Short mmCIF file of C-alpha atoms and ligand atoms in Angstrom, two decimals:
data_model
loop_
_atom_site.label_atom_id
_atom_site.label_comp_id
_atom_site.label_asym_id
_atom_site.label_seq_id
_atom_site.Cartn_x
_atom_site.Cartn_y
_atom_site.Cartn_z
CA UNK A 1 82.79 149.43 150.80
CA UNK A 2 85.90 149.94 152.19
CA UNK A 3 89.55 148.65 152.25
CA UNK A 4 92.50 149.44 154.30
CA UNK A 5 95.72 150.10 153.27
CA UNK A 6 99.09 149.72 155.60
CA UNK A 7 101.82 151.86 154.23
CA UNK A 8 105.69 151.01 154.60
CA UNK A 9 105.64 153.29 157.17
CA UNK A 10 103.19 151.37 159.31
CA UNK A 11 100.70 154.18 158.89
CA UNK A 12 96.99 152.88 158.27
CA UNK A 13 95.17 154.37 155.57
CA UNK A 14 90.94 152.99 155.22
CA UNK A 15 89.64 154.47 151.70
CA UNK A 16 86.31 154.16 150.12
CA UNK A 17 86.07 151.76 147.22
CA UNK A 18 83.65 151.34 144.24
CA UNK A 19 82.68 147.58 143.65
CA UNK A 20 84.03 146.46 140.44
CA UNK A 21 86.88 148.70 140.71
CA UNK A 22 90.32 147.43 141.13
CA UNK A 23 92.37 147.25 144.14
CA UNK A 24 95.39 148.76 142.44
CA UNK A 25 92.81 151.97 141.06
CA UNK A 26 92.15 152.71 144.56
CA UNK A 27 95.62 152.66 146.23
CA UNK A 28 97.10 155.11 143.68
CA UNK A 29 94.05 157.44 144.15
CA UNK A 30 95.42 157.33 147.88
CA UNK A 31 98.48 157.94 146.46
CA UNK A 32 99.90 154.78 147.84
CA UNK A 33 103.30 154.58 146.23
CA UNK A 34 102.41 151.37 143.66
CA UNK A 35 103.26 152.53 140.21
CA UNK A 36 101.41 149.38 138.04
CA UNK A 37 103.45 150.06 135.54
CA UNK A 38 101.92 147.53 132.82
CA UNK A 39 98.28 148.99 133.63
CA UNK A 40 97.63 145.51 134.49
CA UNK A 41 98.28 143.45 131.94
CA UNK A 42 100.80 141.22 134.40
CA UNK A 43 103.91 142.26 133.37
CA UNK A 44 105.52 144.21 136.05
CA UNK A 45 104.78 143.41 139.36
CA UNK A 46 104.90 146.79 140.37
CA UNK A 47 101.26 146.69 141.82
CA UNK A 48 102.48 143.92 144.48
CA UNK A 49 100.40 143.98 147.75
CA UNK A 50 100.75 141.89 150.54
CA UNK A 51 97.02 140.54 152.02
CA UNK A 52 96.36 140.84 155.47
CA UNK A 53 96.45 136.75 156.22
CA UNK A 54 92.94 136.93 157.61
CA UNK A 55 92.22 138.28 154.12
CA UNK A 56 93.86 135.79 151.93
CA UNK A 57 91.25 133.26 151.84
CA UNK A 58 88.21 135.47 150.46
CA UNK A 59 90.03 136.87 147.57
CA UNK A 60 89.71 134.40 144.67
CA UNK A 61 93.08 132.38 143.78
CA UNK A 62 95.67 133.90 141.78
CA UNK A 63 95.83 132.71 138.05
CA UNK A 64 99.44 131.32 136.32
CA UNK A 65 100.24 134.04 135.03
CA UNK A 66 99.86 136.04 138.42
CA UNK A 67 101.85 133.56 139.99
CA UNK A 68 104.86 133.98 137.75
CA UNK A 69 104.71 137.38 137.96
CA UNK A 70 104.57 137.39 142.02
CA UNK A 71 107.64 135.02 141.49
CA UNK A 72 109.30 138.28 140.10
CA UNK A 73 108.22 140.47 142.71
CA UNK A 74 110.60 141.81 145.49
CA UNK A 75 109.70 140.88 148.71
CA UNK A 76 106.96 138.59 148.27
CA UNK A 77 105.49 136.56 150.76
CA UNK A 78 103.00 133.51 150.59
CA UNK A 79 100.20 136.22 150.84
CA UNK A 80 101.54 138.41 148.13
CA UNK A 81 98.95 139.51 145.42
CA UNK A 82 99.50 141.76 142.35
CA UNK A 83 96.86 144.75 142.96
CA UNK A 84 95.47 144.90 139.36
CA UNK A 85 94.46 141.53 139.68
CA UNK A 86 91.61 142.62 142.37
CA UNK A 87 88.64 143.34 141.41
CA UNK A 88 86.73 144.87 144.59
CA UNK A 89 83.30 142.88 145.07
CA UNK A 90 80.92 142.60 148.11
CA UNK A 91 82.79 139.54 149.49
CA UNK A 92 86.10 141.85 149.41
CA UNK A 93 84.68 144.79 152.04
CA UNK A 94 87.56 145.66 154.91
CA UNK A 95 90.19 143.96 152.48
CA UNK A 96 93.69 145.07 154.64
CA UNK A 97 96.61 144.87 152.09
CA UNK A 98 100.35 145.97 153.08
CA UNK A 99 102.37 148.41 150.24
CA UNK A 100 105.84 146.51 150.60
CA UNK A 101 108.66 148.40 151.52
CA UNK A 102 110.40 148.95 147.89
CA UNK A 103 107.80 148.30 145.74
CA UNK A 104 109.22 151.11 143.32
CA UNK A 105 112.37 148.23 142.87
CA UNK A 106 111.08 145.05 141.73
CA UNK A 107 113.55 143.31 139.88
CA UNK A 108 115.52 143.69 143.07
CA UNK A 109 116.66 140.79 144.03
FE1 FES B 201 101.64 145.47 136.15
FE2 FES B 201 99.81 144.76 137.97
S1 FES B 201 100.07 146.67 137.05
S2 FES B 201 101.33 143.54 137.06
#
């Protein structure tokens, strides 16, 4: 399967995915610049995406937790998603996710 990435820059990036991995595993192996920080555990928001709005609706809902954190997260929009929180499945194929412009500042604001 594959997902796309859209880099700050505007630049387009479509990688190959493994299903079960996680959406934040492959954007560092394409050396997208999301540092997940907390290796998932929710507690940095450093792994923020933003999901293509065509997107939003297949990927299951966020939990609490992921909420709060998003809360945290500079630059979030209503489509915002933390990265580690994805786990690629079948459903998920063509996923297109934007890196946000200063995602190496989150407590930013
Ligand atoms: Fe820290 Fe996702 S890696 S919240």
């Amino acid at each position: 399967m594959k997902v796309r990435f859209v880099a700050p820059d505007g630049s387009v990036r479509e990688r190959e995915a493994t299903l079960g991995e996680r959406l934040l595993d492959v954007a560092q192996r394409d050396g997208q610049p999301l540092e997940g920080t907390c290796e998932g555990d929710m507690a940095c928001a450093t792994c923020h995406v933003i999901v293509d709005p065509a997107d939003f609706a297949r990927l299951p809902a966020a939990s609490e937790d992921e909420e709060d954190m998003l809360d945290l997260a500079y630059g979030a929009t209503r489509t915002s998603r933390l990265a580690c929180q994805i786990v690629l499945d079948e459903s998920l194929g063509g996923l297109t996710v934007r890196v946000p412009d200063g995602s190496r500042n989150m407590q930013g604001r």
